[in-house]
């Protein structure tokens, strides 16, 4: 991994839902070892953008490339293999599984056991199980959830569920991590914790694309910011540049800056 | 603590216990009629296991599973009577042919989201039954096929109900073990993941369609084996047992036994097999009774018989010490 190398590119990406253009010809690049923030008012198209960058939605037009290879139209489950992991705006855990099993799911593509091997419970299967559970435990330790490993994921408090979702994404050892509103619903303390963790991830050379409403968090941790409004990219630059951009102030910061 | 699974080790303890009980049972049953019923419960357990994996773990319904059962039965019947292949070879080929049929149905339908499989299998079941009836030169039409040879072990021909009982339950227990292994593995976790959140499952790289197809093929394989066991037990096949009515009975077995419950397959198969013995003389009303059971179980015991009884006893036990507090 080379920090600063371009990992992912969006070229003129557009998504229409019927008559509504949720994302309108947006282009940007994602570098390794960089935190990029995607901000904008509610309904600006941020989640839709993330969904296209992870194969959940097919762009109506435009192209997405990873390491200069065109990946537009690839199925969602193939994106992990490309080095892209993500979390969701509404937490999507496997609630009926234990905390550690959730992280083990993040290691899914790293394992080989198929239906035949598992049916016969071959020694290789047991070896792989031991390996993934040990590895999952390390990921849980990183987010401070090791002591809750055997609880059901649904029983975790909300903030810990969000961290677990990140741990699951990190288990796939991605090159790029996409977080959709990771701080939503977190306490101040939890948000600080999150900020440190995201920076730690960035410092390990991973590119992070983070969508959030918490402006302070975004301005604190991001290296670059892209601003969307009504599906269009209206600004891009460092947090400072974006904060002083007049069109951003009217479109987005204006509404919220008043009460801060 | 072993955080690996929610299902404790008693699952593995259950094997020797249930195995020993099943091995001893024929000595307690003096009437051969009951041995025959137990053979059918074994065959139905295999069918329910396969359908349970599909319904409980892949979240798909098959309304034509009796067709795979029939394909298994006819495959070995044709191979052993017309081509004179050895019975064990017929028994081995039957699951493969049924599995292939499942693959051909599942491949186009399971790639689509939604319950297309239910509709596809419904149609498939009807077509297969018509083929059994109409393809006279191969299947003998409505009068069926006779002269299917029995299975044999060395010189010993397994013509006795008690012998066949052990053969059937050997396969049933083996498939319970296999199913349990699958459910408690990477594949089982992936299937459970798909059940809770397809979008999250895809985000960690689970190829949803692939697993659904694999499970469907596996359930076809189980059904094919059950059909072949049936054919070598009764040693006669005709189209009657492989129709829509039996497909529905299989669904009821799974629901009654409890979806996503491996041991529940035995419970569901036992309950419905015994019930259908009782109901046999009411022929036409059978459908209504099974429909009513399906509805009642879905409403009052959505977890199935096994889990409901376990929960009930657990509640009784935990309720006892608190009783004095409830009294005024
Ligand atoms: N699956 C969908 N079908 C129809 N419209 C959608 C869908 N997803 C998002 N939209 C619409 O697209 C616009 C952008 O939504 P979204 O990307 O969720 O915004 P953000 O995440 O920036 O708040 C909204 O107007 C939303 O209603
Ligand atoms: Mg959003």
Tab-separated table of C-alpha atoms in Angstrom, chain A:
chain	number	residue	atom	x	y	z
A	1	UNK	CA	0.000	0.000	0.000
A	2	UNK	CA	1.345	3.373	-0.936
A	3	UNK	CA	-0.122	6.241	0.955
A	4	UNK	CA	-1.403	8.885	-1.416
A	5	UNK	CA	-1.799	6.548	-4.380
A	6	UNK	CA	-5.126	6.825	-6.141
A	7	UNK	CA	-7.247	3.807	-5.274
A	8	UNK	CA	-10.736	4.529	-6.527
A	9	UNK	CA	-12.121	6.910	-9.100
A	10	UNK	CA	-15.677	7.974	-9.799
A	11	UNK	CA	-16.131	9.417	-13.296
A	12	UNK	CA	-19.282	11.442	-13.958
A	13	UNK	CA	-21.373	9.101	-11.877
A	14	UNK	CA	-25.131	9.667	-12.072
A	15	UNK	CA	-28.005	7.862	-10.391
A	16	UNK	CA	-31.631	8.478	-11.211
A	17	UNK	CA	-34.595	7.014	-9.360
A	18	UNK	CA	-37.458	7.501	-11.780
A	19	UNK	CA	-37.600	11.250	-12.311
A	20	UNK	CA	-35.350	12.077	-9.368
A	21	UNK	CA	-31.649	12.561	-9.966
A	22	UNK	CA	-30.120	11.530	-6.644
A	23	UNK	CA	-26.512	11.852	-7.829
A	24	UNK	CA	-25.704	14.076	-10.780
A	25	UNK	CA	-22.407	13.630	-12.703
A	26	UNK	CA	-20.171	13.410	-9.676
A	27	UNK	CA	-16.459	12.730	-10.077
A	28	UNK	CA	-13.794	12.363	-7.428
A	29	UNK	CA	-10.873	10.177	-6.495
A	30	UNK	CA	-10.043	8.306	-3.335
A	31	UNK	CA	-6.443	7.992	-2.180
A	32	UNK	CA	-4.934	5.445	0.141
A	33	UNK	CA	-3.959	6.656	3.601
A	34	UNK	CA	-6.358	9.596	3.345
A	35	UNK	CA	-9.626	10.449	5.032
A	36	UNK	CA	-12.091	11.897	2.599
A	37	UNK	CA	-15.376	13.254	3.844
A	38	UNK	CA	-18.553	13.326	1.815
A	39	UNK	CA	-20.878	15.931	3.259
A	40	UNK	CA	-24.064	17.682	2.274
A	41	UNK	CA	-27.588	18.309	3.503
A	42	UNK	CA	-30.075	15.504	3.997
A	43	UNK	CA	-31.062	13.949	0.691
A	44	UNK	CA	-27.999	15.333	-1.081
A	45	UNK	CA	-27.164	11.891	-2.453
A	46	UNK	CA	-24.336	10.832	-0.124
A	47	UNK	CA	-25.671	7.383	0.718
A	48	UNK	CA	-26.621	6.820	-2.896
A	49	UNK	CA	-23.034	7.632	-3.872
A	50	UNK	CA	-21.698	5.144	-1.315
A	51	UNK	CA	-24.129	2.532	-2.537
A	52	UNK	CA	-22.810	2.938	-6.066
A	53	UNK	CA	-19.207	2.787	-4.899
A	54	UNK	CA	-19.942	-0.524	-3.178
A	55	UNK	CA	-21.989	-2.141	-5.919
A	56	UNK	CA	-25.340	-1.923	-4.134
A	57	UNK	CA	-26.709	0.380	-6.837
A	58	UNK	CA	-25.782	0.344	-10.486
A	59	UNK	CA	-25.017	3.876	-11.700
A	60	UNK	CA	-27.435	5.153	-14.343
A	61	UNK	CA	-24.400	6.491	-16.151
A	62	UNK	CA	-20.753	7.096	-15.450
A	63	UNK	CA	-17.914	4.827	-14.462
A	64	UNK	CA	-16.289	3.595	-11.281
A	65	UNK	CA	-12.758	2.277	-11.359
A	66	UNK	CA	-10.607	0.654	-8.720
A	67	UNK	CA	-6.863	0.820	-9.343
A	68	UNK	CA	-7.742	1.994	-12.877
A	69	UNK	CA	-9.807	-1.164	-13.534
A	70	UNK	CA	-13.423	-0.486	-14.481
A	71	UNK	CA	-15.682	-2.115	-11.881
A	72	UNK	CA	-18.985	-0.496	-12.840
A	73	UNK	CA	-21.800	-3.025	-12.730
A	74	UNK	CA	-19.947	-5.585	-10.620
A	75	UNK	CA	-22.185	-7.310	-8.096
A	76	UNK	CA	-22.070	-6.029	-4.528
A	77	UNK	CA	-20.471	-9.160	-3.084
A	78	UNK	CA	-17.474	-8.763	-5.387
A	79	UNK	CA	-16.444	-5.401	-3.914
A	80	UNK	CA	-14.851	-6.899	-0.795
A	81	UNK	CA	-12.498	-8.745	-3.088
A	82	UNK	CA	-11.566	-5.417	-4.658
A	83	UNK	CA	-10.503	-4.159	-1.243
A	84	UNK	CA	-13.597	-2.139	-0.402
A	85	UNK	CA	-15.454	-2.595	2.887
A	86	UNK	CA	-18.307	-0.527	4.269
A	87	UNK	CA	-20.809	0.177	7.000
A	88	UNK	CA	-24.397	1.368	6.645
A	89	UNK	CA	-26.357	4.436	7.681
A	90	UNK	CA	-28.789	2.216	9.570
A	91	UNK	CA	-26.646	-0.358	11.334
A	92	UNK	CA	-26.807	-3.678	9.491
A	93	UNK	CA	-25.512	-6.282	11.896
A	94	UNK	CA	-26.346	-9.963	11.940
A	95	UNK	CA	-28.437	-9.609	15.056
A	96	UNK	CA	-29.063	-13.304	15.617
A	97	UNK	CA	-25.334	-14.022	15.673
A	98	UNK	CA	-22.856	-13.422	18.422
A	99	UNK	CA	-20.589	-10.408	18.398
A	100	UNK	CA	-17.592	-12.483	17.369
A	101	UNK	CA	-19.544	-14.312	14.671
A	102	UNK	CA	-20.347	-10.934	13.139
A	103	UNK	CA	-16.653	-10.197	12.837
A	104	UNK	CA	-16.032	-13.706	11.533
A	105	UNK	CA	-18.504	-12.853	8.760
A	106	UNK	CA	-16.149	-10.034	7.853
A	107	UNK	CA	-13.520	-12.703	7.218
A	108	UNK	CA	-15.841	-14.609	4.886
A	109	UNK	CA	-13.826	-14.065	1.726
A	110	UNK	CA	-10.591	-15.011	3.457
A	111	UNK	CA	-11.855	-18.530	4.099
A	112	UNK	CA	-12.255	-21.384	1.707
A	113	UNK	CA	-14.499	-23.924	3.447
A	114	UNK	CA	-17.263	-24.905	1.047
A	115	UNK	CA	-20.438	-26.872	1.565
A	116	UNK	CA	-18.798	-30.271	0.968
A	117	UNK	CA	-15.855	-29.744	3.312
A	118	UNK	CA	-18.111	-28.374	6.021
A	119	UNK	CA	-20.594	-31.238	5.596
A	120	UNK	CA	-17.802	-33.717	6.361
A	121	UNK	CA	-16.235	-31.537	9.055
A	122	UNK	CA	-12.754	-32.189	7.698
A	123	UNK	CA	-9.766	-31.270	9.878
A	124	UNK	CA	-9.021	-28.374	7.527
A	125	UNK	CA	-12.434	-26.936	8.410
A	126	UNK	CA	-11.715	-26.982	12.127
A	127	UNK	CA	-8.285	-25.471	11.568
A	128	UNK	CA	-9.793	-22.646	9.548
A	129	UNK	CA	-12.486	-22.069	12.191
A	130	UNK	CA	-9.869	-21.733	14.925
A	131	UNK	CA	-7.884	-19.346	12.769
A	132	UNK	CA	-10.789	-17.041	11.899
A	133	UNK	CA	-12.109	-16.904	15.442
A	134	UNK	CA	-8.656	-15.994	16.721
A	135	UNK	CA	-8.318	-13.332	14.068
A	136	UNK	CA	-11.817	-11.995	14.787
A	137	UNK	CA	-10.919	-11.725	18.458
A	138	UNK	CA	-8.000	-9.451	17.572
A	139	UNK	CA	-10.339	-7.194	15.618
A	140	UNK	CA	-12.701	-7.072	18.592
A	141	UNK	CA	-9.839	-6.106	20.859
A	142	UNK	CA	-9.055	-3.164	18.611
A	143	UNK	CA	-12.525	-1.722	19.148
A	144	UNK	CA	-12.692	-2.737	22.808
A	145	UNK	CA	-15.433	-5.315	22.398
A	146	UNK	CA	-13.441	-8.446	23.200
A	147	UNK	CA	-15.246	-8.980	26.501
A	148	UNK	CA	-18.618	-9.055	24.739
A	149	UNK	CA	-17.563	-11.603	22.106
A	150	UNK	CA	-20.121	-14.249	22.952
A	151	UNK	CA	-23.127	-11.995	23.379
A	152	UNK	CA	-25.747	-11.690	20.710
A	153	UNK	CA	-25.099	-8.638	18.558
A	154	UNK	CA	-28.645	-7.312	19.075
A	155	UNK	CA	-28.001	-7.066	22.804
A	156	UNK	CA	-25.195	-4.522	22.425
A	157	UNK	CA	-25.937	-0.880	23.135
A	158	UNK	CA	-26.245	1.229	20.012
A	159	UNK	CA	-22.791	2.822	20.134
A	160	UNK	CA	-21.108	-0.557	20.439
A	161	UNK	CA	-23.165	-1.876	17.537
A	162	UNK	CA	-21.717	0.873	15.364
A	163	UNK	CA	-18.174	-0.012	16.442
A	164	UNK	CA	-18.883	-3.683	15.825
A	165	UNK	CA	-20.009	-2.896	12.313
A	166	UNK	CA	-16.708	-1.127	11.693
A	167	UNK	CA	-14.799	-4.057	13.197
A	168	UNK	CA	-16.625	-6.396	10.837
A	169	UNK	CA	-15.707	-4.226	7.863
A	170	UNK	CA	-12.072	-4.020	8.998
A	171	UNK	CA	-11.877	-7.804	9.344
A	172	UNK	CA	-11.793	-8.104	5.561
A	173	UNK	CA	-8.503	-6.100	5.617
A	174	UNK	CA	-9.769	-3.558	3.122
A	175	UNK	CA	-7.727	-0.966	1.313
A	176	UNK	CA	-10.642	1.389	1.447
A	177	UNK	CA	-13.248	1.728	4.166
A	178	UNK	CA	-16.538	3.539	3.617
A	179	UNK	CA	-18.506	4.721	6.643
A	180	UNK	CA	-22.048	6.028	6.251
A	181	UNK	CA	-22.792	8.366	9.173
A	182	UNK	CA	-20.715	6.414	11.694
A	183	UNK	CA	-21.210	9.019	14.430
A	184	UNK	CA	-24.998	9.184	14.155
A	185	UNK	CA	-26.475	8.490	17.567
A	186	UNK	CA	-23.108	8.299	19.338
A	187	UNK	CA	-22.361	10.149	22.559
A	188	UNK	CA	-19.607	12.779	22.654
A	189	UNK	CA	-17.225	10.323	24.229
A	190	UNK	CA	-18.034	7.614	21.731
A	191	UNK	CA	-17.576	10.078	18.877
A	192	UNK	CA	-14.093	10.974	20.144
A	193	UNK	CA	-13.297	7.305	20.363
A	194	UNK	CA	-14.503	6.828	16.814
A	195	UNK	CA	-12.449	9.772	15.545
A	196	UNK	CA	-9.279	8.296	17.032
A	197	UNK	CA	-10.013	4.896	15.580
A	198	UNK	CA	-10.710	6.254	12.104
A	199	UNK	CA	-7.450	8.215	12.190
A	200	UNK	CA	-5.611	5.100	13.304
A	201	UNK	CA	-7.090	3.259	10.320
A	202	UNK	CA	-6.002	6.067	7.997
A	203	UNK	CA	-2.493	6.023	9.454
A	204	UNK	CA	-2.216	2.327	8.677
A	205	UNK	CA	-2.487	3.272	4.989
A	206	UNK	CA	-6.177	2.633	4.366
A	207	UNK	CA	-8.293	5.136	2.498
A	208	UNK	CA	-11.411	6.154	4.432
A	209	UNK	CA	-14.504	7.689	2.874
A	210	UNK	CA	-16.722	9.025	5.611
A	211	UNK	CA	-20.210	10.463	5.307
A	212	UNK	CA	-21.419	12.369	8.317
A	213	UNK	CA	-23.522	15.174	9.632
A	214	UNK	CA	-21.255	15.906	12.570
A	215	UNK	CA	-19.398	18.857	11.061
A	216	UNK	CA	-16.930	19.113	13.885
A	217	UNK	CA	-15.906	15.490	13.500
A	218	UNK	CA	-15.559	15.892	9.755
A	219	UNK	CA	-13.495	19.073	9.973
A	220	UNK	CA	-11.303	17.533	12.672
A	221	UNK	CA	-10.340	14.320	11.016
A	222	UNK	CA	-10.641	14.649	7.262
A	223	UNK	CA	-7.853	15.456	4.855
A	224	UNK	CA	-10.182	16.231	1.985
A	225	UNK	CA	-13.860	17.108	1.756
A	226	UNK	CA	-16.357	16.725	-1.076
A	227	UNK	CA	-19.630	18.607	-0.748
A	228	UNK	CA	-22.803	17.380	-2.432
A	229	UNK	CA	-25.996	19.353	-2.788
A	230	UNK	CA	-29.059	18.087	-4.654
A	231	UNK	CA	-26.882	15.352	-6.127
A	232	UNK	CA	-24.285	17.747	-7.533
A	233	UNK	CA	-20.730	18.197	-6.345
A	234	UNK	CA	-20.545	21.851	-5.374
A	235	UNK	CA	-17.106	21.953	-3.761
A	236	UNK	CA	-14.013	19.914	-3.069
A	237	UNK	CA	-10.895	20.723	-1.096
A	238	UNK	CA	-9.364	20.797	2.345
A	239	UNK	CA	-11.730	21.283	5.275
A	240	UNK	CA	-10.610	24.916	5.544
A	241	UNK	CA	-11.173	25.634	1.843
A	242	UNK	CA	-14.597	24.072	1.929
A	243	UNK	CA	-15.639	25.879	5.087
A	244	UNK	CA	-14.967	29.240	3.502
A	245	UNK	CA	-16.510	28.389	0.132
A	246	UNK	CA	-19.546	30.674	-0.308
A	247	UNK	CA	-21.713	28.168	-2.175
A	248	UNK	CA	-21.113	25.610	0.563
A	249	UNK	CA	-22.075	28.113	3.212
A	250	UNK	CA	-25.356	28.865	1.509
A	251	UNK	CA	-26.117	25.257	0.633
A	252	UNK	CA	-25.233	23.526	3.808
A	253	UNK	CA	-23.183	25.186	6.468
A	254	UNK	CA	-25.541	28.135	6.440
A	255	UNK	CA	-28.403	26.109	7.817
A	256	UNK	CA	-26.482	24.558	10.640
A	257	UNK	CA	-23.801	27.134	11.388
A	258	UNK	CA	-26.485	29.334	12.878
A	259	UNK	CA	-27.097	27.137	15.865
A	260	UNK	CA	-23.494	26.219	16.607
